[in-house]
PDB file of C-alpha atoms in Angstrom:
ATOM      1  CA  UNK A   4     -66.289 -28.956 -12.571  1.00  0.00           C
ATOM      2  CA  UNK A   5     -66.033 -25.013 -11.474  1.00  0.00           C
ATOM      3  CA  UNK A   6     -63.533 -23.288  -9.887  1.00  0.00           C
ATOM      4  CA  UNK A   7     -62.935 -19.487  -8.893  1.00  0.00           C
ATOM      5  CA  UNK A   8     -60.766 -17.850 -11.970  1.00  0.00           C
ATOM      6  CA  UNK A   9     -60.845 -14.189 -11.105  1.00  0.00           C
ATOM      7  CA  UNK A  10     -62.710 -13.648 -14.584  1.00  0.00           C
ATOM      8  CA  UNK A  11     -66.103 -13.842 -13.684  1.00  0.00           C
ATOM      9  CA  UNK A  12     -66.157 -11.684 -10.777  1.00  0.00           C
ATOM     10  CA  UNK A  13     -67.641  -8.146 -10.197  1.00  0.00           C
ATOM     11  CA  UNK A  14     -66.501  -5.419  -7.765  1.00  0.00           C
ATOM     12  CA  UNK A  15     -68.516  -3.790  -5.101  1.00  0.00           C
ATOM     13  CA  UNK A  16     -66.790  -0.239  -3.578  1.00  0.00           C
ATOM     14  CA  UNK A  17     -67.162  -0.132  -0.052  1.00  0.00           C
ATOM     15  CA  UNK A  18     -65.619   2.216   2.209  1.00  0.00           C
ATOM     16  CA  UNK A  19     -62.889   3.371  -0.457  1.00  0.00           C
ATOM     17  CA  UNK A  20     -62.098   0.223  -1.227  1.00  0.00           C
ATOM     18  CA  UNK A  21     -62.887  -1.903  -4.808  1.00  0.00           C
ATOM     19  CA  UNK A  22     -63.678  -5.792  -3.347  1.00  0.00           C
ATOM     20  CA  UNK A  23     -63.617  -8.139  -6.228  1.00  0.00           C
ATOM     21  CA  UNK A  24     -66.033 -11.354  -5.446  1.00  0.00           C
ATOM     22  CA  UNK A  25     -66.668 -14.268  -7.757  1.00  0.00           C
ATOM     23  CA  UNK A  26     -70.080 -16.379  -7.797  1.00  0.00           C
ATOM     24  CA  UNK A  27     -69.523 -20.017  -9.426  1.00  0.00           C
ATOM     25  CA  UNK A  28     -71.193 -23.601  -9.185  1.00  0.00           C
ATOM     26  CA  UNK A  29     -75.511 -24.253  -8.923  1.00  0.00           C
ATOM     27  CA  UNK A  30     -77.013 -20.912  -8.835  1.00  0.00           C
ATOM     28  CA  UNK A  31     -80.196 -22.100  -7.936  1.00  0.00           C
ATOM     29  CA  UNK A  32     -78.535 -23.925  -4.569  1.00  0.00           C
ATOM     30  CA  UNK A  33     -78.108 -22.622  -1.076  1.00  0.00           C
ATOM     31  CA  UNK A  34     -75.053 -20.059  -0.847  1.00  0.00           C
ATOM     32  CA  UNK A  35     -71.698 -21.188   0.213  1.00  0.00           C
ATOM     33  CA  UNK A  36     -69.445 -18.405   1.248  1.00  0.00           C
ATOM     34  CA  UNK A  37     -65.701 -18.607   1.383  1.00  0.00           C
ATOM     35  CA  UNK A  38     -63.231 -16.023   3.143  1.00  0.00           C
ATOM     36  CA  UNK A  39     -59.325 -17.072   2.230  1.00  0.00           C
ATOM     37  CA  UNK A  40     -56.229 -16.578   4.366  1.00  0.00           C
ATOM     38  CA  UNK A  41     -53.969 -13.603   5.224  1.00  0.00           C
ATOM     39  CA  UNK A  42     -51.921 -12.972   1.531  1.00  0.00           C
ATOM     40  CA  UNK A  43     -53.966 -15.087   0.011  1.00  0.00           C
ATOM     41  CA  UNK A  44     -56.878 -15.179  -2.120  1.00  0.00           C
ATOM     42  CA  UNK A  45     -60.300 -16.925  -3.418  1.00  0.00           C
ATOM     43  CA  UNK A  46     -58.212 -19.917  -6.165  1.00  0.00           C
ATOM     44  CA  UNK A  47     -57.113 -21.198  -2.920  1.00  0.00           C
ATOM     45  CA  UNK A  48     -60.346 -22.937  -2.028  1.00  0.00           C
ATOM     46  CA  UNK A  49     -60.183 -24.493  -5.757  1.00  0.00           C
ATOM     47  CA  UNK A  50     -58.907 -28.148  -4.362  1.00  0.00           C
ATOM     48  CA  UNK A  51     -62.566 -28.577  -2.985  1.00  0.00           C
ATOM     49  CA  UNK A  52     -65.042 -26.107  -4.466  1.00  0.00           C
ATOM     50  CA  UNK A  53     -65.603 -28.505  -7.885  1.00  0.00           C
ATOM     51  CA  UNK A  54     -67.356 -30.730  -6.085  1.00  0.00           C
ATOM     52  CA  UNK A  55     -69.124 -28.281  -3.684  1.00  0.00           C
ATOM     53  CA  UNK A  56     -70.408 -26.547  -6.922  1.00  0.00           C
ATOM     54  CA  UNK A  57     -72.899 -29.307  -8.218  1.00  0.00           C
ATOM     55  CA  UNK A  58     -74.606 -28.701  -4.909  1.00  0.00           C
ATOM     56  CA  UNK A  59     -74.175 -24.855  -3.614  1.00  0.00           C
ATOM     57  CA  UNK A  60     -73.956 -21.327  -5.503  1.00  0.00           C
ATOM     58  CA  UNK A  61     -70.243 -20.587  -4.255  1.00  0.00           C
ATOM     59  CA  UNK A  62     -69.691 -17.195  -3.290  1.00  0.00           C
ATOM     60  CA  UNK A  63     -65.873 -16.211  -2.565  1.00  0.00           C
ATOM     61  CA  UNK A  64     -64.599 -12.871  -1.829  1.00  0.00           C
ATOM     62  CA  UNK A  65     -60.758 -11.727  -2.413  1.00  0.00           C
ATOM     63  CA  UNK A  66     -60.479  -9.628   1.435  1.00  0.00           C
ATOM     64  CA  UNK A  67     -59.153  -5.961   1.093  1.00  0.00           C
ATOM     65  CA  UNK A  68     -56.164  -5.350  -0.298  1.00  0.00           C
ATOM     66  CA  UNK A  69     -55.323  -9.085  -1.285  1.00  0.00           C
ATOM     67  CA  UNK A  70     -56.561 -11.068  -4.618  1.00  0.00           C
ATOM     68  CA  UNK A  71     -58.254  -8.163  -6.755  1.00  0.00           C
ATOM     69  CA  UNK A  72     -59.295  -6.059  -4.504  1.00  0.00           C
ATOM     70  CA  UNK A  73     -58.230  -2.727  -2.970  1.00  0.00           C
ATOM     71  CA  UNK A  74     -56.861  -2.238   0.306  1.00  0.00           C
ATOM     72  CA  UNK A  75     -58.645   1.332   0.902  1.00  0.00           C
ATOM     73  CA  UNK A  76     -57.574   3.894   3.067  1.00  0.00           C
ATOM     74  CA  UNK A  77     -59.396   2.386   6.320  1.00  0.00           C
ATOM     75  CA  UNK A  78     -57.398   0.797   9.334  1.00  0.00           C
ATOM     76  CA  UNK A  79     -57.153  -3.288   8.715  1.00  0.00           C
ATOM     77  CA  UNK A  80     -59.313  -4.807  10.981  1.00  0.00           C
ATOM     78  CA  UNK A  81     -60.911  -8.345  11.602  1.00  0.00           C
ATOM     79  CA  UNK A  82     -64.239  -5.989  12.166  1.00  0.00           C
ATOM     80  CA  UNK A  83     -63.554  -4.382   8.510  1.00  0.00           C
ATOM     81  CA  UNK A  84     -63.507  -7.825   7.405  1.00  0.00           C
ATOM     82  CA  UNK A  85     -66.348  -8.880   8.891  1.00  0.00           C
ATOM     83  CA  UNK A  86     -68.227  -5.298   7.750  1.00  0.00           C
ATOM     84  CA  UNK A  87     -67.331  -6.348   4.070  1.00  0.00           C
ATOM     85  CA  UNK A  88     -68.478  -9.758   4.309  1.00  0.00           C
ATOM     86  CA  UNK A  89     -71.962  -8.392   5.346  1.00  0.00           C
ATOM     87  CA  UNK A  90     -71.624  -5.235   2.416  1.00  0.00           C
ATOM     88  CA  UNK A  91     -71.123  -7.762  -0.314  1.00  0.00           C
ATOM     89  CA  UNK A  92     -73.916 -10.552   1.173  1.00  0.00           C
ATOM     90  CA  UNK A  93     -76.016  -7.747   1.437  1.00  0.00           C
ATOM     91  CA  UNK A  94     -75.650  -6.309  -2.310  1.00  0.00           C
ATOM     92  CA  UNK A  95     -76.100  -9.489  -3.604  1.00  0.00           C
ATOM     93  CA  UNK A  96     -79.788 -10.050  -1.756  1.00  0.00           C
ATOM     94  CA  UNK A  97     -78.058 -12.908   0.839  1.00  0.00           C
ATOM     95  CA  UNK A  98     -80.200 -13.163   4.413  1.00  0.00           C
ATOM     96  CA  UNK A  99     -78.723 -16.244   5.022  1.00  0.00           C
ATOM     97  CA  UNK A 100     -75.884 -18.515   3.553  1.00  0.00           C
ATOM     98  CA  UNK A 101     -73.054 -20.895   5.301  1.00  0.00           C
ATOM     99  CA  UNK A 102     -69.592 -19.845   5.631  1.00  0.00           C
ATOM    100  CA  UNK A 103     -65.807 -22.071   5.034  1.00  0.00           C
ATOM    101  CA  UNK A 104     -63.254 -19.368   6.227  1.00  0.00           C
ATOM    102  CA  UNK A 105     -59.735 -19.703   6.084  1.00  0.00           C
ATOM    103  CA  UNK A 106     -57.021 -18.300   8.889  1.00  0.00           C
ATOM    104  CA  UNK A 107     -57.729 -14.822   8.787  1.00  0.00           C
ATOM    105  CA  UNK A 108     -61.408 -15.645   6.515  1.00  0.00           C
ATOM    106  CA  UNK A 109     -62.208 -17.930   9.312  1.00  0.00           C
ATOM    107  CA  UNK A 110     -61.438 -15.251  12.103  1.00  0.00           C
ATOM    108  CA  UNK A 111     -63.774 -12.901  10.163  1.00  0.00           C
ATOM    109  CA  UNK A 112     -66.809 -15.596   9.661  1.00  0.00           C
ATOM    110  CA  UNK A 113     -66.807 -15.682  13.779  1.00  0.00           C
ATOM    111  CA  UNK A 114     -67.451 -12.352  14.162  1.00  0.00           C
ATOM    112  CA  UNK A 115     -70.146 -12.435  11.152  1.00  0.00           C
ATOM    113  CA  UNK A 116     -71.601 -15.329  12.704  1.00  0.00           C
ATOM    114  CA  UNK A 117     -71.333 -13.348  16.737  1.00  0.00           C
ATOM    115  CA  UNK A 118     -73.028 -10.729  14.864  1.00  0.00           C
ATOM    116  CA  UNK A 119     -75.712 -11.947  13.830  1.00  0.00           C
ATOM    117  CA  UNK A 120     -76.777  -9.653  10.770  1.00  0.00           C
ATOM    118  CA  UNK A 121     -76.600 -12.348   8.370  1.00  0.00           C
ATOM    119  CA  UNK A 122     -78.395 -15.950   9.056  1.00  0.00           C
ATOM    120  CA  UNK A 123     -75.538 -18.284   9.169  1.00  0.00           C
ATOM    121  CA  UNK A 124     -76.908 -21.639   8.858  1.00  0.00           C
ATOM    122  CA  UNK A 125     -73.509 -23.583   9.344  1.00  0.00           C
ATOM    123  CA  UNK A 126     -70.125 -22.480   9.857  1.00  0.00           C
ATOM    124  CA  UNK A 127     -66.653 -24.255   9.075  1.00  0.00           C
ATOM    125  CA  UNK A 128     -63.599 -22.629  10.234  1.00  0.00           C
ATOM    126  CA  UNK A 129     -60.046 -23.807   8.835  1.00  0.00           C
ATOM    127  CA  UNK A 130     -56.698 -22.750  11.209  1.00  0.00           C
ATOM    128  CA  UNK A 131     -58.884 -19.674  12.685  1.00  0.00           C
ATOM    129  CA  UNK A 132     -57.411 -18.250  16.107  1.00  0.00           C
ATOM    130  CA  UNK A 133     -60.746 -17.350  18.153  1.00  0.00           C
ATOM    131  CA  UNK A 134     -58.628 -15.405  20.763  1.00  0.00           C
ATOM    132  CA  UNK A 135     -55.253 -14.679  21.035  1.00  0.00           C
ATOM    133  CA  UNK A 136     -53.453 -14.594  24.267  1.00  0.00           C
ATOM    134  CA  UNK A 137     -49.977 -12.609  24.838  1.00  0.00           C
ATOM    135  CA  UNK A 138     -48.267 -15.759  25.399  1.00  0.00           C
ATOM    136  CA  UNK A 139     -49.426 -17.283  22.080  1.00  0.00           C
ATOM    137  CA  UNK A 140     -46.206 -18.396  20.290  1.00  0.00           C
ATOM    138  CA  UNK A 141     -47.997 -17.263  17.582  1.00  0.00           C
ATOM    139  CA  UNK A 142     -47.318 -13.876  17.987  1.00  0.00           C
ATOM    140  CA  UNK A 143     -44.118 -13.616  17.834  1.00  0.00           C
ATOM    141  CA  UNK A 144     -43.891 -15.254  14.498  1.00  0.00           C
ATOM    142  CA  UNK A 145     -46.664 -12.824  13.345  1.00  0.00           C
ATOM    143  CA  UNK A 146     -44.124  -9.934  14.639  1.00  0.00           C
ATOM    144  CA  UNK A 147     -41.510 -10.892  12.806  1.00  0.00           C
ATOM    145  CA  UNK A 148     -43.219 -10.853   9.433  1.00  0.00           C
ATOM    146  CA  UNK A 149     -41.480  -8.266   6.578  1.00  0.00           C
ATOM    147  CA  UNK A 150     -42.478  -7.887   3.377  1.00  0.00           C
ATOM    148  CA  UNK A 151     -38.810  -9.108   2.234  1.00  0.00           C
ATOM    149  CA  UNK A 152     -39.381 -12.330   4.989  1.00  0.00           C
ATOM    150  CA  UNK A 153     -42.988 -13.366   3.395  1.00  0.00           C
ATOM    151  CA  UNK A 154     -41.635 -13.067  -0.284  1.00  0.00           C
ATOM    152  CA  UNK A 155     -38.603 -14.856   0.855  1.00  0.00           C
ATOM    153  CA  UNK A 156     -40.479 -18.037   1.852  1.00  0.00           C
ATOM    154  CA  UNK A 157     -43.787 -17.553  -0.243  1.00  0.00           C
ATOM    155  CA  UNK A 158     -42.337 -16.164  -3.563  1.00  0.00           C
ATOM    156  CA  UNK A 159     -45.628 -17.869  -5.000  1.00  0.00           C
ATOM    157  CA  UNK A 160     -48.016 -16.029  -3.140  1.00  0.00           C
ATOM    158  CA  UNK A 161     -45.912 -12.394  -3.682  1.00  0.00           C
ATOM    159  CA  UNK A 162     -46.090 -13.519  -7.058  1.00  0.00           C
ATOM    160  CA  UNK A 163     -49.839 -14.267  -7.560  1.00  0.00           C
ATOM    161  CA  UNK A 164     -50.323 -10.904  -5.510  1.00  0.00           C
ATOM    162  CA  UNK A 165     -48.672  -8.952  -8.359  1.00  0.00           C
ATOM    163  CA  UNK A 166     -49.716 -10.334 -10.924  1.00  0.00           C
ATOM    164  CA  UNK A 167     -53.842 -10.663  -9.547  1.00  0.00           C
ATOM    165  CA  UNK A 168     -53.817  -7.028  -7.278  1.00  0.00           C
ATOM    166  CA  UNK A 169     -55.043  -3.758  -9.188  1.00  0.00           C
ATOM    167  CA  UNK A 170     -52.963  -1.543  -6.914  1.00  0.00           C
ATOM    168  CA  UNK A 171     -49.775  -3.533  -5.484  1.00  0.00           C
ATOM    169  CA  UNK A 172     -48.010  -2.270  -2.333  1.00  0.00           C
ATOM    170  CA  UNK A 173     -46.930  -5.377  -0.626  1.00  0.00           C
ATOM    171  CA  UNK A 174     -45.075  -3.507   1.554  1.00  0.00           C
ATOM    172  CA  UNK A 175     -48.293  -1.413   2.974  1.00  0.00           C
ATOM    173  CA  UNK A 176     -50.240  -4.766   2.984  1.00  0.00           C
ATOM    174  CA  UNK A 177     -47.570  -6.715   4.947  1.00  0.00           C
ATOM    175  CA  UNK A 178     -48.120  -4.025   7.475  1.00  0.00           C
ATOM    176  CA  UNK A 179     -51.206  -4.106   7.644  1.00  0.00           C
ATOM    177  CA  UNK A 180     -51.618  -7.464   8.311  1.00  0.00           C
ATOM    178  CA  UNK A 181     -49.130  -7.530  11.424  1.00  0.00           C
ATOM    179  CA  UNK A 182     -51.218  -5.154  12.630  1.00  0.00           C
ATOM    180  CA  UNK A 183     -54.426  -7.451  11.996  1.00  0.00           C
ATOM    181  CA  UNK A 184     -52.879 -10.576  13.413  1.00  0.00           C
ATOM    182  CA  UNK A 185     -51.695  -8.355  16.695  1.00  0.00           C
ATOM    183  CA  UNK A 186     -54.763  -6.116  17.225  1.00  0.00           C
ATOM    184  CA  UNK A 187     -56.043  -6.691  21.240  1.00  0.00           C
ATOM    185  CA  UNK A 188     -58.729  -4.570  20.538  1.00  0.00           C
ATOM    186  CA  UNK A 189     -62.449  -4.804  20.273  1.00  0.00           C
ATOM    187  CA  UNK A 190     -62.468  -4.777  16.694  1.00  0.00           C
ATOM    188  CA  UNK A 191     -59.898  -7.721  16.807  1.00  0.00           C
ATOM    189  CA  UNK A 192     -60.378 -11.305  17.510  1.00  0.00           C
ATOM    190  CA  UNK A 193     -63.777 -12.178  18.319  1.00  0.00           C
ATOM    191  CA  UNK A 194     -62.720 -13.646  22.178  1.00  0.00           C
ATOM    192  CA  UNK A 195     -65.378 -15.129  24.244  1.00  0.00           C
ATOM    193  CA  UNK A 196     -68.227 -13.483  22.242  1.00  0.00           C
ATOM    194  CA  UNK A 197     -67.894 -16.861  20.517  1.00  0.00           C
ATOM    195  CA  UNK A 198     -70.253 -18.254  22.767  1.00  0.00           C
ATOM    196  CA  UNK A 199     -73.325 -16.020  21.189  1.00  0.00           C
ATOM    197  CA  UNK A 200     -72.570 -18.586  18.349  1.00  0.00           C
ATOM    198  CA  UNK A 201     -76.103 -20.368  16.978  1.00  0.00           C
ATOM    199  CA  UNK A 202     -74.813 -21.330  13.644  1.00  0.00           C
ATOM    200  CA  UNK A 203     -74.111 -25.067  13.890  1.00  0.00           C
ATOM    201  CA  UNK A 204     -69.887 -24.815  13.780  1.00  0.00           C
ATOM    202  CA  UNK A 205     -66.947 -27.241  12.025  1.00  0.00           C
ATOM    203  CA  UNK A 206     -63.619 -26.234  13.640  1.00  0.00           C
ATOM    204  CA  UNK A 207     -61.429 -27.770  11.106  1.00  0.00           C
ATOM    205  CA  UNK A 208     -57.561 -27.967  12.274  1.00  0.00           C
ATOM    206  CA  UNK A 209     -54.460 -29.481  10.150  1.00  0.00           C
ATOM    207  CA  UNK A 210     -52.522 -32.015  12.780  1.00  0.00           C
ATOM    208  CA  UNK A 211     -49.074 -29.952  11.704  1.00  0.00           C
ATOM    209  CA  UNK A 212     -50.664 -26.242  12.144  1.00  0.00           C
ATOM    210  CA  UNK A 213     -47.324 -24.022  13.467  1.00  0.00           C
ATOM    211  CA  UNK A 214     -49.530 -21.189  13.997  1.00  0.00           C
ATOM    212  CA  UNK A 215     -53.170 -22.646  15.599  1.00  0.00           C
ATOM    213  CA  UNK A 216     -52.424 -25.311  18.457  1.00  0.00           C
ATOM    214  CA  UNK A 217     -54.991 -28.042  19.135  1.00  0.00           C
ATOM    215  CA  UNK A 218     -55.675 -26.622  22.342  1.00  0.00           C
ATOM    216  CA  UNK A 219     -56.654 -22.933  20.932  1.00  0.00           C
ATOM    217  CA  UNK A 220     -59.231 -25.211  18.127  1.00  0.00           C
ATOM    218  CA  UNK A 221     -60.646 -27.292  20.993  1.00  0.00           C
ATOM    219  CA  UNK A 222     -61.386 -24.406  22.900  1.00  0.00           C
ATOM    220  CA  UNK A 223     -63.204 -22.634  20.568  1.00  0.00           C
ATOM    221  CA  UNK A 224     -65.082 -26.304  19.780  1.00  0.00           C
ATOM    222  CA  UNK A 225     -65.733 -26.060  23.589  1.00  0.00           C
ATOM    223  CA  UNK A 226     -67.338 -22.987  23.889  1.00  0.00           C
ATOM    224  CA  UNK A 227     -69.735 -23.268  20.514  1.00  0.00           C
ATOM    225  CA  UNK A 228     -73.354 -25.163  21.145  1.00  0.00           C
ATOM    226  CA  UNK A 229     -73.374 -27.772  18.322  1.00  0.00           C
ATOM    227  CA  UNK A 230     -69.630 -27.729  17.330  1.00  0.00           C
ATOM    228  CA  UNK A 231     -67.647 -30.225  16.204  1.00  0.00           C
ATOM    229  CA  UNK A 232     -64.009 -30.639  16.150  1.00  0.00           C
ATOM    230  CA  UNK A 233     -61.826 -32.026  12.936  1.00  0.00           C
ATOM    231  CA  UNK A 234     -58.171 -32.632  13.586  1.00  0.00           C
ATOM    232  CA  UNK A 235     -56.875 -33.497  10.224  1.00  0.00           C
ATOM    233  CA  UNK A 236     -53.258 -35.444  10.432  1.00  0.00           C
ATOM    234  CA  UNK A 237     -50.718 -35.067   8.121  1.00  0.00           C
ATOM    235  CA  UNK A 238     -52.081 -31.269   7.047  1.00  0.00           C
ATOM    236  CA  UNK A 239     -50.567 -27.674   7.651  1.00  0.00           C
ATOM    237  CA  UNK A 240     -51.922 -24.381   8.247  1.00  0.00           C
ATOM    238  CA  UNK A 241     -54.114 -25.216   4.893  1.00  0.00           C
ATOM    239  CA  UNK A 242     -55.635 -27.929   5.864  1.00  0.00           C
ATOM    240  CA  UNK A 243     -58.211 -27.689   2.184  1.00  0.00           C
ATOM    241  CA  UNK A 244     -55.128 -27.609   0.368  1.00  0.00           C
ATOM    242  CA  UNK A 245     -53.170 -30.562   1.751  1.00  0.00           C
ATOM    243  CA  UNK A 246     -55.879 -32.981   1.944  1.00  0.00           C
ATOM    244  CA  UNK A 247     -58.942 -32.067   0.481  1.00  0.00           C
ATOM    245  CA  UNK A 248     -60.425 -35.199   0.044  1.00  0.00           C
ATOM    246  CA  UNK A 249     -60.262 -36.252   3.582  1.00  0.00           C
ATOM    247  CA  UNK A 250     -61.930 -32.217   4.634  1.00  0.00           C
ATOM    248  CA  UNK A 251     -64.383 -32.681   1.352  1.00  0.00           C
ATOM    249  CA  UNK A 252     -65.919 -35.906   3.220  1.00  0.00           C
ATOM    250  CA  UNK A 253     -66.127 -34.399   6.533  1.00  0.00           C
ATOM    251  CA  UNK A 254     -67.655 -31.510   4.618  1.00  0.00           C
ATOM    252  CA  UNK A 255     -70.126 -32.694   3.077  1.00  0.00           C
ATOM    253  CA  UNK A 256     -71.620 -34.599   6.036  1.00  0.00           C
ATOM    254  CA  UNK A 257     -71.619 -31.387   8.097  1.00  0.00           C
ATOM    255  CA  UNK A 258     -73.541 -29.039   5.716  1.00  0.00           C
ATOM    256  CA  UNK A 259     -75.997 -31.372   5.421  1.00  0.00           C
ATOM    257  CA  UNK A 260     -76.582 -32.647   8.834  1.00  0.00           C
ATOM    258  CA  UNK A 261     -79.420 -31.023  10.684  1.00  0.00           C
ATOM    259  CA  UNK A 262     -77.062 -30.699  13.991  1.00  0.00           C
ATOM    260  CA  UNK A 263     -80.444 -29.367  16.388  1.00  0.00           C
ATOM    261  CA  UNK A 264     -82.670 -32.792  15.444  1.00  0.00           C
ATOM    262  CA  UNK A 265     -79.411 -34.842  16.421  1.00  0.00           C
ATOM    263  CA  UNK A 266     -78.640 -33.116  19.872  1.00  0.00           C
ATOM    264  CA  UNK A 267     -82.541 -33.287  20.383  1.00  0.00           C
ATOM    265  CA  UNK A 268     -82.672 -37.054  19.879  1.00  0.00           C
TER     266      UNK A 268
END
């Protein structure tokens, strides 16, 4: 049974910053790439990866400035995230791979997959906004985010950020979140460019998600050729945390469902 440790990892520098990713389970398999959540990190996939890792070579990547790596001196964006995704694929000799993102991870596979650069064969977002309106309740919970507020109610995850991050400001990463989460901009939220989608897409949504409503994950279900929508009851914003087993058999249907022969038949 494997598991990201943040001990087996390497770092890549891109654009000032040092990204720490970790490579675990059947190297020989088809790559599995997982992006975590805003002020989180890569262990928080480790409910489901042991059993992903007798099939796929699990790639996870701690995003800038959270986990182990670096925050950089570049503005936060979801298009940074996406442009690392791509820098560390690339280095590692990936054309084409399948993606489980996470909140702000699964915001970032979007635009990866919109973009095209890398193949993505199939795509599973987890609580991922694909637009953001200005009525979005959401945002005003995302506004009134502080660095005292987050430690406050997550003391776990300001402690694992000390403890794991080479360069701790929590302070300077709080902000830069907000202004992540809150960005209207083109190198924000991917939007309707969602629609360029091919990869085949899992929209995965816990039934008690404060921050993504059902209507904002059947929407982006809606506008996806080939996507499929998973409402998981009794799960949060972290839907692979709370019940993993219930996502894991979901999961592994999904990545190994040829999604074009079905809609063909």
């Amino acid at each position: 049974m494997q598991a990201f440790n943040h001990q087996d990892g390497e770092y890549i520098e891109i654009d000032q910053a040092s990204l720490y990713y970790e490579q675990q389970g059947n190297m020989e398999g088809p790559a599995l790439v997982f992006l975590h959540g805003g002020f989180g990190d890569i262990e928080t996939f480790n409910a489901i990866t042991p059993r992903l890792s007798q099939t796929y070579r699990l790639i996870a990547i701690d995003s800038r400035g959270q986990g182990k790596s670096t925050l950089g001196s570049s503005r936060l964006s979801y298009k940074r995230l996406q442009q690392d995704v791509e820098a560390v694929l690339g280095s590692l000799g990936i054309e084409r791979c399948s993606i489980i993102g996470h909140s702000d991870g699964g915001i970032a596979a979007l635009r990866v997959a919109v973009a095209n650069n890398v193949h993505i064969e199939k795509l599973v977002t987890i609580g991922a906004h694909w637009m953001l309106s200005a009525d979005d309740p959401a945002r005003g919970m995302y506004a009134e985010v502080t660095a005292q507020s987050w430690r406050e109610m997550f003391a776990h995850s300001y402690d694992r950020y000390q403890a794991l991050n080479p360069a701790p400001d929590f302070e300077r990463l709080t902000g830069a979140l907000k202004s992540l989460w809150l960005d209207s901009g083109e190198e924000g939220y991917p939007n309707e460019s969602v629609g360029n989608i091919t990869a085949d897409l899992l929209v995965v949504r816990g039934d008690e998600d404060m921050l993504v409503s059902r209507t904002n994950a059947a929407e982006l279900a809606d506008r996806v050729p080939n996507a499929r929508l998973l409402n998981i009851p009794f799960a949060d914003h972290s839907a692979h945390e709370d019940r993993p087993e219930w996502l894991l058999a979901i999961l592994e249907v999904f990545l190994t469902t040829n999604e074009r022969v079905m809609a063909e038949r």
